[in-house]
Short mmCIF file of C-alpha atoms in Angstrom, two decimals:
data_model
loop_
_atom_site.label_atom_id
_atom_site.label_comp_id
_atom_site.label_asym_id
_atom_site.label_seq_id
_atom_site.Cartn_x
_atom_site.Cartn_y
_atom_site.Cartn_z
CA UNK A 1 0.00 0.00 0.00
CA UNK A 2 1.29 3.45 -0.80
CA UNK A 3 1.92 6.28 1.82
CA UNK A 4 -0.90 8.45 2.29
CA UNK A 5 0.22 12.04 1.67
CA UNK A 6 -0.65 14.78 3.59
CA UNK A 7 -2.46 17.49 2.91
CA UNK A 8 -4.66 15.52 0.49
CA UNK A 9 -7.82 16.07 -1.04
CA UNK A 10 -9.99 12.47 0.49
CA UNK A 11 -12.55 10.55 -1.79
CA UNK A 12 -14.75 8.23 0.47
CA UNK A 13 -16.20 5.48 -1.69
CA UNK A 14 -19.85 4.13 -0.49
CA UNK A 15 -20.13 0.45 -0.31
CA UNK A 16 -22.62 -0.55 -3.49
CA UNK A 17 -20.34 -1.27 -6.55
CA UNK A 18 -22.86 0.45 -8.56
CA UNK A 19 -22.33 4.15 -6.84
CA UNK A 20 -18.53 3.78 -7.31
CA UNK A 21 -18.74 2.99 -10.91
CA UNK A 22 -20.66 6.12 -10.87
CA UNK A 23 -18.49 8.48 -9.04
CA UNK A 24 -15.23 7.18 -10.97
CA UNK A 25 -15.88 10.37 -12.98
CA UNK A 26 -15.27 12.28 -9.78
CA UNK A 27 -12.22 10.80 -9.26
CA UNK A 28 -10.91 11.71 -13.04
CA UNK A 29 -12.54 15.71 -12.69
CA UNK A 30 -10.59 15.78 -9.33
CA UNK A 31 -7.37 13.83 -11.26
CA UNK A 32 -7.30 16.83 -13.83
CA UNK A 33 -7.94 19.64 -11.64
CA UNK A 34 -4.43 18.35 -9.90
CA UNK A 35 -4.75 21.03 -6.88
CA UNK A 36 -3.69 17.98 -4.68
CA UNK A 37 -2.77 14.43 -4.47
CA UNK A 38 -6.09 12.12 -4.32
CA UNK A 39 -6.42 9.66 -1.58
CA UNK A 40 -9.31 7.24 -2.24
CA UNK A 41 -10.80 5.13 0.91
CA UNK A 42 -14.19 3.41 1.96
CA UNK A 43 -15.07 -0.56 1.95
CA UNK A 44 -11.71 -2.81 0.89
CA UNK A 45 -13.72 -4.51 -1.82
CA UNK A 46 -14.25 -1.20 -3.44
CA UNK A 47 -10.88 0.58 -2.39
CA UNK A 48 -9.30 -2.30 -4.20
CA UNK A 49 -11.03 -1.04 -7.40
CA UNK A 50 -8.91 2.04 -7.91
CA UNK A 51 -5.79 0.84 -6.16
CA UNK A 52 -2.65 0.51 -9.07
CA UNK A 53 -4.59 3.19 -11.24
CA UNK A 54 -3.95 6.44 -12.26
CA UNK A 55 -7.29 7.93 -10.46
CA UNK A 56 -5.44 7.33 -7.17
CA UNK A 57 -1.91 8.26 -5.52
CA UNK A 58 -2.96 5.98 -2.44
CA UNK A 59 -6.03 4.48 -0.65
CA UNK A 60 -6.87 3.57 2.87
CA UNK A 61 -9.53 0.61 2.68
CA UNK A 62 -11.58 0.43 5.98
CA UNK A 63 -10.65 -1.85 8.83
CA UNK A 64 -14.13 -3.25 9.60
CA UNK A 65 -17.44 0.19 9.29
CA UNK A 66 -15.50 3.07 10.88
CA UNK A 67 -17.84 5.64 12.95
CA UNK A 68 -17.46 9.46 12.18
CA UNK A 69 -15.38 9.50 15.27
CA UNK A 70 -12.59 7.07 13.86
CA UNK A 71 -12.79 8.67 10.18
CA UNK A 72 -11.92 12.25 12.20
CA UNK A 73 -9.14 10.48 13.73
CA UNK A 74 -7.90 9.23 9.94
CA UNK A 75 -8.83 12.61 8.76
CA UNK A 76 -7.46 14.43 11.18
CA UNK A 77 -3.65 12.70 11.37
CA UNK A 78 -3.28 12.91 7.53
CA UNK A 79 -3.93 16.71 7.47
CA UNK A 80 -6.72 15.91 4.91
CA UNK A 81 -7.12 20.17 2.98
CA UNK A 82 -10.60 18.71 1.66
CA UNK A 83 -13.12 15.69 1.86
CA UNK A 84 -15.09 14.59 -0.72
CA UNK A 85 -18.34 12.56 0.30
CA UNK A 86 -21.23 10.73 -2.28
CA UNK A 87 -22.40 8.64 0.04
CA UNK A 88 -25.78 7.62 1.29
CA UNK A 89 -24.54 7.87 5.33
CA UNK A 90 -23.74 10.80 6.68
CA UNK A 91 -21.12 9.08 8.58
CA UNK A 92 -18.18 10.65 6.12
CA UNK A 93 -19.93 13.72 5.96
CA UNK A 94 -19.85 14.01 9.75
CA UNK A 95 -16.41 12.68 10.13
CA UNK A 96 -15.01 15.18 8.22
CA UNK A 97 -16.80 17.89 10.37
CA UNK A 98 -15.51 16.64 13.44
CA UNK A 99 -11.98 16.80 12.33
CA UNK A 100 -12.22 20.24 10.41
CA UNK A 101 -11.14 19.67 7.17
CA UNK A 102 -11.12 22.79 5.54
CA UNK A 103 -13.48 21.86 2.85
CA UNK A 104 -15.87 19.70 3.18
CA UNK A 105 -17.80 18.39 -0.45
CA UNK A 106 -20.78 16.58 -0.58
CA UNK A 107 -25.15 16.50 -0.72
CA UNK A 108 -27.08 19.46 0.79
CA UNK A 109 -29.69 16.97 1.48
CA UNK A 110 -30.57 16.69 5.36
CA UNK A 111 -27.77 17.73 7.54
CA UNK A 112 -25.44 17.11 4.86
CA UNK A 113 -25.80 21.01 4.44
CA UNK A 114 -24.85 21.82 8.06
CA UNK A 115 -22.17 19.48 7.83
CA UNK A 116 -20.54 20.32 4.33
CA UNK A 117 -18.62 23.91 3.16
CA UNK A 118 -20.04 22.77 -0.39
CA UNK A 119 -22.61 21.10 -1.22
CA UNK A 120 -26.06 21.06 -3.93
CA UNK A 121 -29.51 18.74 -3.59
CA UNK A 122 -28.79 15.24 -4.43
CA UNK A 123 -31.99 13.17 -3.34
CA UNK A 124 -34.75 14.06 -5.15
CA UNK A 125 -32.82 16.61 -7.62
CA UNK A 126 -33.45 16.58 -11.42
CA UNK A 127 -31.21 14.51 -14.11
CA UNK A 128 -28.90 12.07 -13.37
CA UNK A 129 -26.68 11.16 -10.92
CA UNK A 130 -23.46 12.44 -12.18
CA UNK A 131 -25.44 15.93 -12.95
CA UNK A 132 -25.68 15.93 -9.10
CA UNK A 133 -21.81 15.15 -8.19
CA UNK A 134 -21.18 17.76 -10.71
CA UNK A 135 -23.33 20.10 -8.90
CA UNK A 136 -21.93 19.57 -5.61
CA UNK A 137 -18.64 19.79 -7.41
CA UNK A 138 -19.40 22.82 -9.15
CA UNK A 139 -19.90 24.63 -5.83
CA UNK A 140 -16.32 24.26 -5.16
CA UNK A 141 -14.84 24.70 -9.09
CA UNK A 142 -17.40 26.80 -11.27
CA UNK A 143 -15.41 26.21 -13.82
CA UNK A 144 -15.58 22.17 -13.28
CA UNK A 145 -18.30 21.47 -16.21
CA UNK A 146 -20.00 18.51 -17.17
CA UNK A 147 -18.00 15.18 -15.62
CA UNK A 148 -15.62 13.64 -17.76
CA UNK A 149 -15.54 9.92 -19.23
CA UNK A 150 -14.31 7.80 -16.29
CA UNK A 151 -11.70 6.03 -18.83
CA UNK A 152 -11.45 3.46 -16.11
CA UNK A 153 -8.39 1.31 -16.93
CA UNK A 154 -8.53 -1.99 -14.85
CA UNK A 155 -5.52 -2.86 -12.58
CA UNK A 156 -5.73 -6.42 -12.63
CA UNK A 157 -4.56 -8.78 -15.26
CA UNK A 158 -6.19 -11.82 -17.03
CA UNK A 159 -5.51 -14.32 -19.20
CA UNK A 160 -8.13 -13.52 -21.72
CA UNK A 161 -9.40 -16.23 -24.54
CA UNK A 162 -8.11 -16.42 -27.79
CA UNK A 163 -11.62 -15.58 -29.22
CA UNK A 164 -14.01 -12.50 -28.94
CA UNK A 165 -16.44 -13.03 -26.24
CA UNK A 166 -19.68 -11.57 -24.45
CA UNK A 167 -19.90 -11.00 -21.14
CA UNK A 168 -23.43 -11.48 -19.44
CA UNK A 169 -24.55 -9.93 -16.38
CA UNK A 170 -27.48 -11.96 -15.39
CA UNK A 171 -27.64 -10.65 -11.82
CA UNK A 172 -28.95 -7.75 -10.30
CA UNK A 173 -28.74 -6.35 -6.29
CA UNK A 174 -32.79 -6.62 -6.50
CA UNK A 175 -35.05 -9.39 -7.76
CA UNK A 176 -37.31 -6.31 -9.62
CA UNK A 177 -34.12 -5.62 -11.74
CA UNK A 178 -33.56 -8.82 -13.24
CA UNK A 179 -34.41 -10.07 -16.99
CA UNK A 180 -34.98 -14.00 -16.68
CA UNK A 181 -32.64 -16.08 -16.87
CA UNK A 182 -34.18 -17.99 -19.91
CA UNK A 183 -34.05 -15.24 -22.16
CA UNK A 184 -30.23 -14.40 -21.26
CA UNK A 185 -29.72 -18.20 -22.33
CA UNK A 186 -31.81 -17.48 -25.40
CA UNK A 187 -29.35 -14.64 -26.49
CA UNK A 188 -26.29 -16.32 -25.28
CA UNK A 189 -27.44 -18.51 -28.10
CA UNK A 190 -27.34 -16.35 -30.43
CA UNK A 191 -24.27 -14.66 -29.11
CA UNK A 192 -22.44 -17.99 -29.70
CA UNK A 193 -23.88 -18.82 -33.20
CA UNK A 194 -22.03 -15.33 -34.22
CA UNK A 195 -18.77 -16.74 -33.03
CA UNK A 196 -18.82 -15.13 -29.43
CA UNK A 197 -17.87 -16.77 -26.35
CA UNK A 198 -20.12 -16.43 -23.29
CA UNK A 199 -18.36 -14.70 -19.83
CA UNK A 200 -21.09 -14.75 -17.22
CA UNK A 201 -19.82 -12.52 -14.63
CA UNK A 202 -21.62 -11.66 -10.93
CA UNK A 203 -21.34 -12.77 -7.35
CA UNK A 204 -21.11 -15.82 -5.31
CA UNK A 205 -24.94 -16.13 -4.70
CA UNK A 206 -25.51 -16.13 -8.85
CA UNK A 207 -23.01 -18.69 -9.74
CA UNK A 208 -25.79 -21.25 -10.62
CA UNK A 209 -27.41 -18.54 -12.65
CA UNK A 210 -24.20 -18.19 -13.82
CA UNK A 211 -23.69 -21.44 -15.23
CA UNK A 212 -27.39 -21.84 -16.47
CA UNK A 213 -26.56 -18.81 -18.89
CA UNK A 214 -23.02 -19.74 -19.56
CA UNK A 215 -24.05 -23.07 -20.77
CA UNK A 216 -21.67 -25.73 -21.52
CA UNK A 217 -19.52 -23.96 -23.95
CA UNK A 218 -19.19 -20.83 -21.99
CA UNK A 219 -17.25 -19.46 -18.82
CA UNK A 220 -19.06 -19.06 -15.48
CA UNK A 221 -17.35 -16.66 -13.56
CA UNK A 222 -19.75 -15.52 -10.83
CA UNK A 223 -18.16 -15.45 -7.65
CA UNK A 224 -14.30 -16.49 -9.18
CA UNK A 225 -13.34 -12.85 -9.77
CA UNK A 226 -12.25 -10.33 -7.78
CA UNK A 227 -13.56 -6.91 -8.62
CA UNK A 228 -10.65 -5.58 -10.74
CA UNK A 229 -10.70 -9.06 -12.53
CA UNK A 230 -14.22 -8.70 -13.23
CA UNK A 231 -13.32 -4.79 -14.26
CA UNK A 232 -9.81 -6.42 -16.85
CA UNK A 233 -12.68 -8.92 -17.89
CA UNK A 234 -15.20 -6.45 -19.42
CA UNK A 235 -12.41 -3.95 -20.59
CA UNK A 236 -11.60 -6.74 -22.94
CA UNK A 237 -14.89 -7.91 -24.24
CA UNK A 238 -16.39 -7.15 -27.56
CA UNK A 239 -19.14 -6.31 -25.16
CA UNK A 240 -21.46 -6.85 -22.72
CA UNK A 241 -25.13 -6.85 -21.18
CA UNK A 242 -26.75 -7.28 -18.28
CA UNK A 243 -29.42 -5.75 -16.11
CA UNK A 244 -28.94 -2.48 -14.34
CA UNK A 245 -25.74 -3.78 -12.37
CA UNK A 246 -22.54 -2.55 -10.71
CA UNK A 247 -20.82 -4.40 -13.23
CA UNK A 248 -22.46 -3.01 -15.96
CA UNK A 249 -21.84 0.10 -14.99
CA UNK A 250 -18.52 -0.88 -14.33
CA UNK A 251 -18.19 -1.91 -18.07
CA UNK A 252 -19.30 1.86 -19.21
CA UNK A 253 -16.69 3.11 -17.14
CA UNK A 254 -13.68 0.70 -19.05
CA UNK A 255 -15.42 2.09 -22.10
CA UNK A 256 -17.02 -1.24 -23.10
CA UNK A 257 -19.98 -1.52 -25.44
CA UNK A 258 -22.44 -2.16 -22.74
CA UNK A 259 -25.95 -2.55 -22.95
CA UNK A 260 -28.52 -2.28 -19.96
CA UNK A 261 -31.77 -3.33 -19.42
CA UNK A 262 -34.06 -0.87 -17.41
CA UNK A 263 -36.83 -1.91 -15.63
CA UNK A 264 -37.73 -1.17 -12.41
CA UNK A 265 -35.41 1.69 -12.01
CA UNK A 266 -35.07 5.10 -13.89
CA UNK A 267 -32.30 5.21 -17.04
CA UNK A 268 -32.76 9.46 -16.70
CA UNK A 269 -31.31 9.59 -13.04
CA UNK A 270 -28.65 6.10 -13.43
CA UNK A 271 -28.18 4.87 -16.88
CA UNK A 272 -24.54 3.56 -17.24
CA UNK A 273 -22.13 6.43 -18.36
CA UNK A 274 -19.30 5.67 -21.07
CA UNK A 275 -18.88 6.27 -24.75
CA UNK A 276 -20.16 2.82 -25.75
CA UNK A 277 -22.99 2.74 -22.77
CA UNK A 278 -26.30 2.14 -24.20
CA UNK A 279 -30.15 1.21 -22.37
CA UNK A 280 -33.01 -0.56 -22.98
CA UNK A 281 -36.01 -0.12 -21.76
CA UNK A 282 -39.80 -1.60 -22.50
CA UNK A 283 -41.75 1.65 -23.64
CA UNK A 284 -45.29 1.84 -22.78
CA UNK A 285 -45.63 0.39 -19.33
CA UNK A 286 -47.45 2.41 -17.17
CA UNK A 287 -45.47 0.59 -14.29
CA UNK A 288 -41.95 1.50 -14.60
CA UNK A 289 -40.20 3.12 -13.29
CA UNK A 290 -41.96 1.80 -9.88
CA UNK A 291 -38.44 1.61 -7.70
CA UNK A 292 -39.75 -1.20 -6.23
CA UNK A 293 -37.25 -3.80 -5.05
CA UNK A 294 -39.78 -6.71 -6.27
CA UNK A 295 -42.14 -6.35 -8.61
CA UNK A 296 -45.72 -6.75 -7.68
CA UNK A 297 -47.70 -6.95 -11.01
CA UNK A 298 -47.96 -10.14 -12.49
CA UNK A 299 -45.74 -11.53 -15.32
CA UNK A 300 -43.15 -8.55 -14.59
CA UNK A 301 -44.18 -7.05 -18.09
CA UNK A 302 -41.19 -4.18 -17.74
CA UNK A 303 -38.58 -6.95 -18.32
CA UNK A 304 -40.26 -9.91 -19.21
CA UNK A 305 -41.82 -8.34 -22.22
CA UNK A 306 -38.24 -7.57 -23.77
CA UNK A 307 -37.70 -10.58 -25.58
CA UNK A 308 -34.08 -11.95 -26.43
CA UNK A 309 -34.96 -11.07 -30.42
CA UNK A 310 -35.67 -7.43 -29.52
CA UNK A 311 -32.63 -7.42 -27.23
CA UNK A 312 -29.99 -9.01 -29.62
CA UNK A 313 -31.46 -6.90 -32.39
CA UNK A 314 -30.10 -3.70 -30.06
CA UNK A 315 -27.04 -5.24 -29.00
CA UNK A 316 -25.76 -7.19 -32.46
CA UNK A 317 -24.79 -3.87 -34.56
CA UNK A 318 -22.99 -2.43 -31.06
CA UNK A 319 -20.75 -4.87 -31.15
CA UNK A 320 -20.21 -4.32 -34.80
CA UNK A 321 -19.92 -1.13 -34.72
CA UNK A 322 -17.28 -1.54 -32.00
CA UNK A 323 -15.24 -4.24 -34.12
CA UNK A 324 -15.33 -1.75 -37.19
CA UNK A 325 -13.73 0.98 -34.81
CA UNK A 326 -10.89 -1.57 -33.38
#
């Protein structure tokens, strides 16, 4: 682990792979304002993300959930000169209070504006998520702008197949956000009758999804990755889809031809952000977006009603178009 300069500018990473896919854009607007060295910390699962890339000089991953009390002890012996805070507690938020750090960057929402020196609406707000960082942002630079690209390049090395191949995200953190498993199988099909090789990627819990969708000819890799080898993984596909995911958002972010199929949740406020990030969503239902961690309405019709034809018929000319550009 690198030495943790002082006098730092502090990123605290929330816990949901999702969110940090999401704020790796803060992490390159802060990298190319270059006022200070960037120190990245929060969960070790997602510290380990950014740690051997260029969009941190050194991270601190958490020994087991620090209270604002021990963050303003960490805070307060590095000489932190600003903290920047996304996430849903206020725990870094209030941390960073307690130890005086100069500035203080983060959601008005709540106490968050007692507790920060900068801060705009986040919950609630208009536009997406990354419109909201930048607003927070944005009260500290003016001159910040829209968020750049992440251009997330993986630490991690692989040993990648000889062939072009697909990654599928079959899982989801919510049973609402999750096409069935069938019709993943269904366009892994099709996938493989264009030459591709399947990658099914996700957690521990979804390796027997994983290997359902995979099939016999593919690679199930659900819970055999860490996240940077999940990250090299999808950096080097010809592309990949999946539901609204951490990993698929983590796929925009490497600059991946992603696709992502909305449901449930709302594409204007956390569609995937990259220059090869593309949705889907199922036009029409008066449903969706309901939020709701499990759907109540029979048959699912925001997801269920995509069918694998309509899905590959979206996906097959990305990765075309992606080949022609390589």
């Amino acid at each position: 682990m690198s030495a943790i300069p002082s006098g730092a500018t502090w990123v605290r990473l929330p816990r949901l792979l999702g969110d940090v896919a999401m704020q790796l854009p803060v992490l390159r607007a802060l990298r190319r304002l270059q006022e200070t060295p960037l120190v990245v910390w929060g969960p070790a699962a997602m510290v380990g993300l950014v740690e051997g890339t260029d969009l941190a000089d050194a991270v601190l991953p958490d020994e087991g959930k620090p209270g604002p009390g021990q963050m303003a002890s960490i805070l307060k012996r590095h000489r932190a000169a600003r903290s920047v805070h996304f996430p849903k507690s206020l725990r870094p938020a209030f941390g960073a209070f307690l130890a005086r750090v100069p500035e203080r960057i983060g959601p008005s929402d709540g106490l968050g504006r007692l507790l920060n020196t900068h801060a705009a609406p986040f919950r609630g707000a208009p536009g997406h998520f990354l419109d909201r960082y930048a607003h927070a942002l944005a009260s500290r630079w003016p001159e910040l702008g829209r968020l750049p690209w992440a251009g997330f390049k993986p630490g991690a090395r692989i040993e990648r197949p000889a062939r072009p191949y697909l990654c599928l995200v079959p899982g989801a953190g919510t049973p609402a956000k999750i096409w069935e498993a069938s019709h993943f199988r269904a366009l892994a099909a099709m996938a493989e009758a264009k030459g591709l090789l399947i990658v099914a990627l996700g957690s521990a819990p979804e390796r027997e999804l994983g290997a359902f969708v995979a099939g016999s000819s593919g690679l199930n890799l659900c819970g055999s990755t860490s996240l940077p080898e999940a990250a090299a993984w999808l950096a080097g596909a010809a592309g990949a889809l999946g539901n609204d995911s951490g990993l698929c958002h983590l796929a925009a972010a490497c600059g991946t031809s992603v696709l992502t199929l909305f449901g449930a949740t709302d594409p204007l406020a956390s569609a995937p952000y990259g220059p090869r990030a593309q949705f889907l969503r199922r036009e029409g239902v008066p449903c969706s977006p309901c939020m709701a961690k499990v759907c109540v309405v029979d048959g699912h019709p925001c997801l269920s009603g995509l069918s694998p034809e309509t899905v590959w018929s979206r996906l097959e000319p990305m990765l075309e178009a992606d080949t022609c550009a390589s």
